[in-house]
Amino acid sequence: MMFPAHIENALIDVELHFNDVSAALVSGEPLALATASATLRQAALDISGLLQGLAPADLKNKNLKLRLKKIADGMAVQRQSLIRRTVLVEMALNAIVPATRDATYAKTSGPYGSAGKQTGAFKYLAA
């Protein structure tokens, strides 16, 4: 059972843009990645709209499900690659410009932090 030509064309479009994002990830070019990601996003929105208009019987097409699953699995891998790249870029930035690191805790005078503020509630300890 084949699905309509406009769905096939939309799938091909998504797959091409998916490949462009993969190539941009490998190249490390931020502008290429931004452009490829934007076009993939638009293609994904377009195919989503087309799929919502399909009859339930057409949505059960095995080939359609397999292609959509392949794209979804690939996007999960791309997402993980983007996260890794983000971490590497942040680490490199922190190595070059240490001031970009946010201080989590206030600066303390001692090596183990500051002692808690004494309230004076327990001045004497009896055994």
PDB file of N, CA and C in Angstrom, residues 16-120:
ATOM      1  N   LEU A  16      16.022  14.943   3.464  1.00  0.00           N
ATOM      2  CA  LEU A  16      17.106  15.768   2.916  1.00  0.00           C
ATOM      3  C   LEU A  16      17.570  16.803   3.939  1.00  0.00           C
ATOM      4  N   HIS A  17      16.617  17.476   4.586  1.00  0.00           N
ATOM      5  CA  HIS A  17      16.979  18.483   5.586  1.00  0.00           C
ATOM      6  C   HIS A  17      17.623  17.831   6.810  1.00  0.00           C
ATOM      7  N   PHE A  18      17.183  16.629   7.144  1.00  0.00           N
ATOM      8  CA  PHE A  18      17.795  15.872   8.234  1.00  0.00           C
ATOM      9  C   PHE A  18      19.272  15.614   7.909  1.00  0.00           C
ATOM     10  N   ASN A  19      19.552  15.219   6.677  1.00  0.00           N
ATOM     11  CA  ASN A  19      20.932  14.984   6.244  1.00  0.00           C
ATOM     12  C   ASN A  19      21.757  16.265   6.269  1.00  0.00           C
ATOM     13  N   ASP A  20      21.113  17.396   5.925  1.00  0.00           N
ATOM     14  CA  ASP A  20      21.814  18.682   5.983  1.00  0.00           C
ATOM     15  C   ASP A  20      22.212  19.023   7.414  1.00  0.00           C
ATOM     16  N   VAL A  21      21.325  18.756   8.370  1.00  0.00           N
ATOM     17  CA  VAL A  21      21.637  19.011   9.776  1.00  0.00           C
ATOM     18  C   VAL A  21      22.783  18.108  10.229  1.00  0.00           C
ATOM     19  N   SER A  22      22.754  16.854   9.819  1.00  0.00           N
ATOM     20  CA  SER A  22      23.832  15.921  10.171  1.00  0.00           C
ATOM     21  C   SER A  22      25.170  16.412   9.625  1.00  0.00           C
ATOM     22  N   ALA A  23      25.182  16.864   8.390  1.00  0.00           N
ATOM     23  CA  ALA A  23      26.414  17.377   7.785  1.00  0.00           C
ATOM     24  C   ALA A  23      26.898  18.637   8.506  1.00  0.00           C
ATOM     25  N   ALA A  24      25.967  19.497   8.886  1.00  0.00           N
ATOM     26  CA  ALA A  24      26.341  20.721   9.601  1.00  0.00           C
ATOM     27  C   ALA A  24      26.902  20.391  10.986  1.00  0.00           C
ATOM     28  N   LEU A  25      26.350  19.370  11.629  1.00  0.00           N
ATOM     29  CA  LEU A  25      26.879  18.944  12.924  1.00  0.00           C
ATOM     30  C   LEU A  25      28.316  18.453  12.795  1.00  0.00           C
ATOM     31  N   VAL A  26      28.573  17.690  11.751  1.00  0.00           N
ATOM     32  CA  VAL A  26      29.916  17.155  11.533  1.00  0.00           C
ATOM     33  C   VAL A  26      30.894  18.283  11.203  1.00  0.00           C
ATOM     34  N   SER A  27      30.462  19.234  10.384  1.00  0.00           N
ATOM     35  CA  SER A  27      31.354  20.322   9.972  1.00  0.00           C
ATOM     36  C   SER A  27      31.632  21.294  11.115  1.00  0.00           C
ATOM     37  N   GLY A  28      30.678  21.425  12.035  1.00  0.00           N
ATOM     38  CA  GLY A  28      30.871  22.339  13.155  1.00  0.00           C
ATOM     39  C   GLY A  28      30.623  23.798  12.809  1.00  0.00           C
ATOM     40  N   GLU A  29      30.082  24.059  11.647  1.00  0.00           N
ATOM     41  CA  GLU A  29      29.789  25.435  11.240  1.00  0.00           C
ATOM     42  C   GLU A  29      28.490  25.904  11.879  1.00  0.00           C
ATOM     43  N   PRO A  30      28.555  26.884  12.770  1.00  0.00           N
ATOM     44  CA  PRO A  30      27.336  27.304  13.474  1.00  0.00           C
ATOM     45  C   PRO A  30      26.261  27.898  12.559  1.00  0.00           C
ATOM     46  N   LEU A  31      26.661  28.673  11.559  1.00  0.00           N
ATOM     47  CA  LEU A  31      25.659  29.271  10.663  1.00  0.00           C
ATOM     48  C   LEU A  31      24.981  28.213   9.808  1.00  0.00           C
ATOM     49  N   ALA A  32      25.763  27.255   9.332  1.00  0.00           N
ATOM     50  CA  ALA A  32      25.184  26.165   8.535  1.00  0.00           C
ATOM     51  C   ALA A  32      24.232  25.341   9.401  1.00  0.00           C
ATOM     52  N   LEU A  33      24.610  25.120  10.647  1.00  0.00           N
ATOM     53  CA  LEU A  33      23.754  24.354  11.550  1.00  0.00           C
ATOM     54  C   LEU A  33      22.454  25.098  11.845  1.00  0.00           C
ATOM     55  N   ALA A  34      22.546  26.396  12.048  1.00  0.00           N
ATOM     56  CA  ALA A  34      21.338  27.186  12.314  1.00  0.00           C
ATOM     57  C   ALA A  34      20.398  27.171  11.115  1.00  0.00           C
ATOM     58  N   THR A  35      20.945  27.338   9.923  1.00  0.00           N
ATOM     59  CA  THR A  35      20.127  27.335   8.709  1.00  0.00           C
ATOM     60  C   THR A  35      19.502  25.969   8.470  1.00  0.00           C
ATOM     61  N   ALA A  36      20.318  24.919   8.579  1.00  0.00           N
ATOM     62  CA  ALA A  36      19.816  23.565   8.344  1.00  0.00           C
ATOM     63  C   ALA A  36      18.758  23.190   9.381  1.00  0.00           C
ATOM     64  N   SER A  37      18.962  23.592  10.621  1.00  0.00           N
ATOM     65  CA  SER A  37      17.992  23.283  11.676  1.00  0.00           C
ATOM     66  C   SER A  37      16.666  23.989  11.429  1.00  0.00           C
ATOM     67  N   ALA A  38      16.747  25.236  10.994  1.00  0.00           N
ATOM     68  CA  ALA A  38      15.519  25.989  10.726  1.00  0.00           C
ATOM     69  C   ALA A  38      14.726  25.367   9.573  1.00  0.00           C
ATOM     70  N   THR A  39      15.414  24.939   8.526  1.00  0.00           N
ATOM     71  CA  THR A  39      14.699  24.334   7.403  1.00  0.00           C
ATOM     72  C   THR A  39      14.145  22.957   7.777  1.00  0.00           C
ATOM     73  N   LEU A  40      14.882  22.206   8.606  1.00  0.00           N
ATOM     74  CA  LEU A  40      14.364  20.909   9.069  1.00  0.00           C
ATOM     75  C   LEU A  40      13.129  21.119   9.942  1.00  0.00           C
ATOM     76  N   ARG A  41      13.171  22.110  10.786  1.00  0.00           N
ATOM     77  CA  ARG A  41      12.020  22.404  11.645  1.00  0.00           C
ATOM     78  C   ARG A  41      10.782  22.712  10.802  1.00  0.00           C
ATOM     79  N   GLN A  42      10.966  23.541   9.776  1.00  0.00           N
ATOM     80  CA  GLN A  42       9.832  23.897   8.917  1.00  0.00           C
ATOM     81  C   GLN A  42       9.316  22.678   8.158  1.00  0.00           C
ATOM     82  N   ALA A  43      10.231  21.845   7.661  1.00  0.00           N
ATOM     83  CA  ALA A  43       9.814  20.636   6.941  1.00  0.00           C
ATOM     84  C   ALA A  43       9.064  19.687   7.873  1.00  0.00           C
ATOM     85  N   ALA A  44       9.512  19.597   9.136  1.00  0.00           N
ATOM     86  CA  ALA A  44       8.831  18.737  10.110  1.00  0.00           C
ATOM     87  C   ALA A  44       7.431  19.275  10.416  1.00  0.00           C
ATOM     88  N   LEU A  45       7.306  20.585  10.520  1.00  0.00           N
ATOM     89  CA  LEU A  45       5.979  21.179  10.738  1.00  0.00           C
ATOM     90  C   LEU A  45       5.061  20.926   9.544  1.00  0.00           C
ATOM     91  N   ASP A  46       5.624  21.041   8.340  1.00  0.00           N
ATOM     92  CA  ASP A  46       4.827  20.813   7.128  1.00  0.00           C
ATOM     93  C   ASP A  46       4.317  19.375   7.066  1.00  0.00           C
ATOM     94  N   ILE A  47       5.202  18.410   7.323  1.00  0.00           N
ATOM     95  CA  ILE A  47       4.768  17.016   7.247  1.00  0.00           C
ATOM     96  C   ILE A  47       3.807  16.685   8.384  1.00  0.00           C
ATOM     97  N   SER A  48       3.984  17.312   9.510  1.00  0.00           N
ATOM     98  CA  SER A  48       3.049  17.094  10.622  1.00  0.00           C
ATOM     99  C   SER A  48       1.637  17.528  10.225  1.00  0.00           C
ATOM    100  N   GLY A  49       1.542  18.678   9.565  1.00  0.00           N
ATOM    101  CA  GLY A  49       0.240  19.148   9.099  1.00  0.00           C
ATOM    102  C   GLY A  49      -0.369  18.218   8.066  1.00  0.00           C
ATOM    103  N   LEU A  50       0.476  17.701   7.179  1.00  0.00           N
ATOM    104  CA  LEU A  50      -0.020  16.764   6.163  1.00  0.00           C
ATOM    105  C   LEU A  50      -0.505  15.457   6.795  1.00  0.00           C
ATOM    106  N   LEU A  51       0.249  14.960   7.767  1.00  0.00           N
ATOM    107  CA  LEU A  51      -0.128  13.696   8.409  1.00  0.00           C
ATOM    108  C   LEU A  51      -1.422  13.824   9.202  1.00  0.00           C
ATOM    109  N   GLN A  52      -1.676  14.990   9.759  1.00  0.00           N
ATOM    110  CA  GLN A  52      -2.920  15.186  10.506  1.00  0.00           C
ATOM    111  C   GLN A  52      -4.135  15.127   9.595  1.00  0.00           C
ATOM    112  N   GLY A  53      -3.928  15.406   8.313  1.00  0.00           N
ATOM    113  CA  GLY A  53      -5.026  15.369   7.357  1.00  0.00           C
ATOM    114  C   GLY A  53      -5.251  14.001   6.724  1.00  0.00           C
ATOM    115  N   LEU A  54      -4.388  13.043   7.031  1.00  0.00           N
ATOM    116  CA  LEU A  54      -4.536  11.705   6.443  1.00  0.00           C
ATOM    117  C   LEU A  54      -5.640  10.913   7.133  1.00  0.00           C
ATOM    118  N   ALA A  55      -6.190  10.002   6.387  1.00  0.00           N
ATOM    119  CA  ALA A  55      -7.192   9.093   6.946  1.00  0.00           C
ATOM    120  C   ALA A  55      -6.495   8.107   7.890  1.00  0.00           C
ATOM    121  N   PRO A  56      -7.210   7.632   8.901  1.00  0.00           N
ATOM    122  CA  PRO A  56      -6.606   6.672   9.850  1.00  0.00           C
ATOM    123  C   PRO A  56      -6.027   5.431   9.173  1.00  0.00           C
ATOM    124  N   ALA A  57      -6.652   4.982   8.103  1.00  0.00           N
ATOM    125  CA  ALA A  57      -6.142   3.806   7.392  1.00  0.00           C
ATOM    126  C   ALA A  57      -4.774   4.099   6.764  1.00  0.00           C
ATOM    127  N   ASP A  58      -4.614   5.317   6.222  1.00  0.00           N
ATOM    128  CA  ASP A  58      -3.328   5.695   5.619  1.00  0.00           C
ATOM    129  C   ASP A  58      -2.226   5.803   6.676  1.00  0.00           C
ATOM    130  N   LEU A  59      -2.590   6.225   7.880  1.00  0.00           N
ATOM    131  CA  LEU A  59      -1.607   6.368   8.953  1.00  0.00           C
ATOM    132  C   LEU A  59      -1.073   5.027   9.436  1.00  0.00           C
ATOM    133  N   LYS A  60      -1.797   3.948   9.122  1.00  0.00           N
ATOM    134  CA  LYS A  60      -1.368   2.609   9.534  1.00  0.00           C
ATOM    135  C   LYS A  60      -0.418   1.969   8.531  1.00  0.00           C
ATOM    136  N   ASN A  61      -0.066   2.706   7.489  1.00  0.00           N
ATOM    137  CA  ASN A  61       0.835   2.203   6.460  1.00  0.00           C
ATOM    138  C   ASN A  61       2.178   1.854   7.094  1.00  0.00           C
ATOM    139  N   LYS A  62       2.624   0.631   6.925  1.00  0.00           N
ATOM    140  CA  LYS A  62       3.845   0.125   7.554  1.00  0.00           C
ATOM    141  C   LYS A  62       5.081   0.897   7.078  1.00  0.00           C
ATOM    142  N   ASN A  63       5.151   1.177   5.777  1.00  0.00           N
ATOM    143  CA  ASN A  63       6.300   1.915   5.234  1.00  0.00           C
ATOM    144  C   ASN A  63       6.371   3.329   5.791  1.00  0.00           C
ATOM    145  N   LEU A  64       5.215   3.965   5.930  1.00  0.00           N
ATOM    146  CA  LEU A  64       5.169   5.314   6.484  1.00  0.00           C
ATOM    147  C   LEU A  64       5.652   5.304   7.935  1.00  0.00           C
ATOM    148  N   LYS A  65       5.163   4.337   8.706  1.00  0.00           N
ATOM    149  CA  LYS A  65       5.581   4.230  10.110  1.00  0.00           C
ATOM    150  C   LYS A  65       7.081   4.003  10.233  1.00  0.00           C
ATOM    151  N   LEU A  66       7.620   3.121   9.366  1.00  0.00           N
ATOM    152  CA  LEU A  66       9.057   2.830   9.419  1.00  0.00           C
ATOM    153  C   LEU A  66       9.902   4.054   9.084  1.00  0.00           C
ATOM    154  N   ARG A  67       9.489   4.796   8.074  1.00  0.00           N
ATOM    155  CA  ARG A  67      10.257   5.995   7.693  1.00  0.00           C
ATOM    156  C   ARG A  67      10.175   7.067   8.769  1.00  0.00           C
ATOM    157  N   LEU A  68       8.992   7.245   9.346  1.00  0.00           N
ATOM    158  CA  LEU A  68       8.850   8.238  10.410  1.00  0.00           C
ATOM    159  C   LEU A  68       9.660   7.833  11.649  1.00  0.00           C
ATOM    160  N   LYS A  69       9.675   6.525  11.956  1.00  0.00           N
ATOM    161  CA  LYS A  69      10.456   6.050  13.098  1.00  0.00           C
ATOM    162  C   LYS A  69      11.944   6.266  12.866  1.00  0.00           C
ATOM    163  N   LYS A  70      12.392   6.000  11.642  1.00  0.00           N
ATOM    164  CA  LYS A  70      13.801   6.201  11.304  1.00  0.00           C
ATOM    165  C   LYS A  70      14.194   7.669  11.481  1.00  0.00           C
ATOM    166  N   ILE A  71      13.334   8.573  11.025  1.00  0.00           N
ATOM    167  CA  ILE A  71      13.595  10.006  11.169  1.00  0.00           C
ATOM    168  C   ILE A  71      13.608  10.390  12.650  1.00  0.00           C
ATOM    169  N   ALA A  72      12.634   9.903  13.410  1.00  0.00           N
ATOM    170  CA  ALA A  72      12.559  10.231  14.837  1.00  0.00           C
ATOM    171  C   ALA A  72      13.779   9.715  15.595  1.00  0.00           C
ATOM    172  N   ASP A  73      14.202   8.489  15.282  1.00  0.00           N
ATOM    173  CA  ASP A  73      15.394   7.931  15.933  1.00  0.00           C
ATOM    174  C   ASP A  73      16.639   8.744  15.574  1.00  0.00           C
ATOM    175  N   GLY A  74      16.731   9.134  14.320  1.00  0.00           N
ATOM    176  CA  GLY A  74      17.861   9.953  13.892  1.00  0.00           C
ATOM    177  C   GLY A  74      17.881  11.304  14.560  1.00  0.00           C
ATOM    178  N   MET A  75      16.707  11.888  14.757  1.00  0.00           N
ATOM    179  CA  MET A  75      16.637  13.185  15.440  1.00  0.00           C
ATOM    180  C   MET A  75      17.065  13.065  16.900  1.00  0.00           C
ATOM    181  N   ALA A  76      16.770  11.937  17.517  1.00  0.00           N
ATOM    182  CA  ALA A  76      17.219  11.723  18.900  1.00  0.00           C
ATOM    183  C   ALA A  76      18.744  11.681  18.958  1.00  0.00           C
ATOM    184  N   VAL A  77      19.354  11.038  17.974  1.00  0.00           N
ATOM    185  CA  VAL A  77      20.819  10.987  17.911  1.00  0.00           C
ATOM    186  C   VAL A  77      21.379  12.390  17.652  1.00  0.00           C
ATOM    187  N   GLN A  78      20.735  13.127  16.758  1.00  0.00           N
ATOM    188  CA  GLN A  78      21.180  14.503  16.491  1.00  0.00           C
ATOM    189  C   GLN A  78      21.068  15.364  17.744  1.00  0.00           C
ATOM    190  N   ARG A  79      20.008  15.187  18.493  1.00  0.00           N
ATOM    191  CA  ARG A  79      19.820  15.953  19.727  1.00  0.00           C
ATOM    192  C   ARG A  79      20.955  15.669  20.700  1.00  0.00           C
ATOM    193  N   GLN A  80      21.333  14.401  20.841  1.00  0.00           N
ATOM    194  CA  GLN A  80      22.439  14.049  21.728  1.00  0.00           C
ATOM    195  C   GLN A  80      23.750  14.661  21.223  1.00  0.00           C
ATOM    196  N   SER A  81      23.943  14.672  19.927  1.00  0.00           N
ATOM    197  CA  SER A  81      25.148  15.282  19.358  1.00  0.00           C
ATOM    198  C   SER A  81      25.176  16.781  19.623  1.00  0.00           C
ATOM    199  N   LEU A  82      24.011  17.425  19.505  1.00  0.00           N
ATOM    200  CA  LEU A  82      23.939  18.854  19.788  1.00  0.00           C
ATOM    201  C   LEU A  82      24.257  19.141  21.256  1.00  0.00           C
ATOM    202  N   ILE A  83      23.771  18.299  22.150  1.00  0.00           N
ATOM    203  CA  ILE A  83      24.061  18.475  23.578  1.00  0.00           C
ATOM    204  C   ILE A  83      25.558  18.323  23.818  1.00  0.00           C
ATOM    205  N   ARG A  84      26.175  17.304  23.219  1.00  0.00           N
ATOM    206  CA  ARG A  84      27.612  17.111  23.381  1.00  0.00           C
ATOM    207  C   ARG A  84      28.396  18.308  22.841  1.00  0.00           C
ATOM    208  N   ARG A  85      27.990  18.785  21.676  1.00  0.00           N
ATOM    209  CA  ARG A  85      28.680  19.940  21.084  1.00  0.00           C
ATOM    210  C   ARG A  85      28.529  21.170  21.978  1.00  0.00           C
ATOM    211  N   THR A  86      27.350  21.371  22.542  1.00  0.00           N
ATOM    212  CA  THR A  86      27.130  22.509  23.433  1.00  0.00           C
ATOM    213  C   THR A  86      28.050  22.439  24.643  1.00  0.00           C
ATOM    214  N   VAL A  87      28.169  21.249  25.226  1.00  0.00           N
ATOM    215  CA  VAL A  87      29.041  21.081  26.387  1.00  0.00           C
ATOM    216  C   VAL A  87      30.495  21.363  26.007  1.00  0.00           C
ATOM    217  N   LEU A  88      30.935  20.852  24.860  1.00  0.00           N
ATOM    218  CA  LEU A  88      32.315  21.090  24.433  1.00  0.00           C
ATOM    219  C   LEU A  88      32.583  22.574  24.191  1.00  0.00           C
ATOM    220  N   VAL A  89      31.633  23.245  23.570  1.00  0.00           N
ATOM    221  CA  VAL A  89      31.803  24.679  23.312  1.00  0.00           C
ATOM    222  C   VAL A  89      31.853  25.450  24.626  1.00  0.00           C
ATOM    223  N   GLU A  90      30.991  25.098  25.578  1.00  0.00           N
ATOM    224  CA  GLU A  90      31.003  25.784  26.872  1.00  0.00           C
ATOM    225  C   GLU A  90      32.296  25.525  27.622  1.00  0.00           C
ATOM    226  N   MET A  91      32.795  24.291  27.557  1.00  0.00           N
ATOM    227  CA  MET A  91      34.063  23.980  28.213  1.00  0.00           C
ATOM    228  C   MET A  91      35.209  24.774  27.588  1.00  0.00           C
ATOM    229  N   ALA A  92      35.227  24.863  26.273  1.00  0.00           N
ATOM    230  CA  ALA A  92      36.264  25.624  25.592  1.00  0.00           C
ATOM    231  C   ALA A  92      36.166  27.105  25.944  1.00  0.00           C
ATOM    232  N   LEU A  93      34.952  27.613  25.987  1.00  0.00           N
ATOM    233  CA  LEU A  93      34.751  29.013  26.347  1.00  0.00           C
ATOM    234  C   LEU A  93      35.216  29.277  27.766  1.00  0.00           C
ATOM    235  N   ASN A  94      34.906  28.371  28.685  1.00  0.00           N
ATOM    236  CA  ASN A  94      35.339  28.541  30.072  1.00  0.00           C
ATOM    237  C   ASN A  94      36.851  28.460  30.201  1.00  0.00           C
ATOM    238  N   ALA A  95      37.504  27.671  29.357  1.00  0.00           N
ATOM    239  CA  ALA A  95      38.962  27.591  29.395  1.00  0.00           C
ATOM    240  C   ALA A  95      39.602  28.881  28.876  1.00  0.00           C
ATOM    241  N   ILE A  96      38.971  29.467  27.868  1.00  0.00           N
ATOM    242  CA  ILE A  96      39.525  30.691  27.280  1.00  0.00           C
ATOM    243  C   ILE A  96      39.169  31.914  28.114  1.00  0.00           C
ATOM    244  N   VAL A  97      37.924  31.989  28.553  1.00  0.00           N
ATOM    245  CA  VAL A  97      37.432  33.139  29.310  1.00  0.00           C
ATOM    246  C   VAL A  97      36.843  32.633  30.627  1.00  0.00           C
ATOM    247  N   PRO A  98      37.695  32.461  31.659  1.00  0.00           N
ATOM    248  CA  PRO A  98      37.192  31.897  32.917  1.00  0.00           C
ATOM    249  C   PRO A  98      36.092  32.725  33.579  1.00  0.00           C
ATOM    250  N   ALA A  99      35.988  33.987  33.263  1.00  0.00           N
ATOM    251  CA  ALA A  99      34.973  34.834  33.889  1.00  0.00           C
ATOM    252  C   ALA A  99      33.559  34.451  33.475  1.00  0.00           C
ATOM    253  N   THR A 100      33.424  33.597  32.468  1.00  0.00           N
ATOM    254  CA  THR A 100      32.088  33.208  32.035  1.00  0.00           C
ATOM    255  C   THR A 100      31.470  32.181  32.969  1.00  0.00           C
ATOM    256  N   ARG A 101      32.281  31.596  33.849  1.00  0.00           N
ATOM    257  CA  ARG A 101      31.743  30.612  34.783  1.00  0.00           C
ATOM    258  C   ARG A 101      30.952  31.317  35.871  1.00  0.00           C
ATOM    259  N   ASP A 102      29.783  30.813  36.163  1.00  0.00           N
ATOM    260  CA  ASP A 102      28.963  31.366  37.232  1.00  0.00           C
ATOM    261  C   ASP A 102      29.393  30.765  38.553  1.00  0.00           C
ATOM    262  N   ALA A 103      29.499  31.612  39.565  1.00  0.00           N
ATOM    263  CA  ALA A 103      29.817  31.114  40.895  1.00  0.00           C
ATOM    264  C   ALA A 103      28.559  30.502  41.485  1.00  0.00           C
ATOM    265  N   THR A 104      28.669  29.274  41.934  1.00  0.00           N
ATOM    266  CA  THR A 104      27.519  28.598  42.507  1.00  0.00           C
ATOM    267  C   THR A 104      27.297  29.047  43.946  1.00  0.00           C
ATOM    268  N   TYR A 105      28.391  29.212  44.656  1.00  0.00           N
ATOM    269  CA  TYR A 105      28.319  29.615  46.057  1.00  0.00           C
ATOM    270  C   TYR A 105      29.077  30.915  46.237  1.00  0.00           C
ATOM    271  N   ALA A 106      28.754  31.609  47.313  1.00  0.00           N
ATOM    272  CA  ALA A 106      29.467  32.839  47.620  1.00  0.00           C
ATOM    273  C   ALA A 106      30.911  32.494  47.961  1.00  0.00           C
ATOM    274  N   LYS A 107      31.807  33.423  47.694  1.00  0.00           N
ATOM    275  CA  LYS A 107      33.204  33.183  48.008  1.00  0.00           C
ATOM    276  C   LYS A 107      33.373  33.099  49.516  1.00  0.00           C
ATOM    277  N   THR A 108      34.236  32.176  49.940  1.00  0.00           N
ATOM    278  CA  THR A 108      34.468  31.984  51.363  1.00  0.00           C
ATOM    279  C   THR A 108      35.930  32.198  51.674  1.00  0.00           C
ATOM    280  N   SER A 109      36.222  32.416  52.936  1.00  0.00           N
ATOM    281  CA  SER A 109      37.602  32.680  53.316  1.00  0.00           C
ATOM    282  C   SER A 109      38.391  31.399  53.510  1.00  0.00           C
ATOM    283  N   GLY A 110      37.747  30.328  53.939  1.00  0.00           N
ATOM    284  CA  GLY A 110      38.459  29.084  54.211  1.00  0.00           C
ATOM    285  C   GLY A 110      38.350  28.104  53.057  1.00  0.00           C
ATOM    286  N   PRO A 111      39.165  27.050  53.119  1.00  0.00           N
ATOM    287  CA  PRO A 111      39.128  26.067  52.033  1.00  0.00           C
ATOM    288  C   PRO A 111      37.871  25.203  52.033  1.00  0.00           C
ATOM    289  N   TYR A 112      37.146  25.144  53.133  1.00  0.00           N
ATOM    290  CA  TYR A 112      35.961  24.282  53.220  1.00  0.00           C
ATOM    291  C   TYR A 112      34.675  25.073  53.359  1.00  0.00           C
ATOM    292  N   GLY A 113      34.703  26.313  53.052  1.00  0.00           N
ATOM    293  CA  GLY A 113      33.511  27.129  53.189  1.00  0.00           C
ATOM    294  C   GLY A 113      33.504  27.835  54.532  1.00  0.00           C
ATOM    295  N   SER A 114      32.486  28.589  54.762  1.00  0.00           N
ATOM    296  CA  SER A 114      32.419  29.340  56.011  1.00  0.00           C
ATOM    297  C   SER A 114      31.616  28.563  57.043  1.00  0.00           C
ATOM    298  N   ALA A 115      31.928  28.824  58.288  1.00  0.00           N
ATOM    299  CA  ALA A 115      31.188  28.190  59.367  1.00  0.00           C
ATOM    300  C   ALA A 115      29.806  28.804  59.446  1.00  0.00           C
ATOM    301  N   GLY A 116      28.861  28.032  59.950  1.00  0.00           N
ATOM    302  CA  GLY A 116      27.508  28.556  60.096  1.00  0.00           C
ATOM    303  C   GLY A 116      27.472  29.701  61.088  1.00  0.00           C
ATOM    304  N   LYS A 117      26.515  30.526  60.935  1.00  0.00           N
ATOM    305  CA  LYS A 117      26.387  31.684  61.817  1.00  0.00           C
ATOM    306  C   LYS A 117      25.980  31.201  63.202  1.00  0.00           C
ATOM    307  N   GLN A 118      26.738  31.629  64.208  1.00  0.00           N
ATOM    308  CA  GLN A 118      26.440  31.199  65.587  1.00  0.00           C
ATOM    309  C   GLN A 118      25.350  32.043  66.168  1.00  0.00           C
ATOM    310  N   THR A 119      24.390  31.373  66.800  1.00  0.00           N
ATOM    311  CA  THR A 119      23.266  32.084  67.383  1.00  0.00           C
ATOM    312  C   THR A 119      23.452  32.297  68.881  1.00  0.00           C
ATOM    313  N   GLY A 120      24.320  31.514  69.503  1.00  0.00           N
ATOM    314  CA  GLY A 120      24.518  31.643  70.940  1.00  0.00           C
ATOM    315  C   GLY A 120      23.503  30.852  71.740  1.00  0.00           C
TER     316      GLY A 120
END
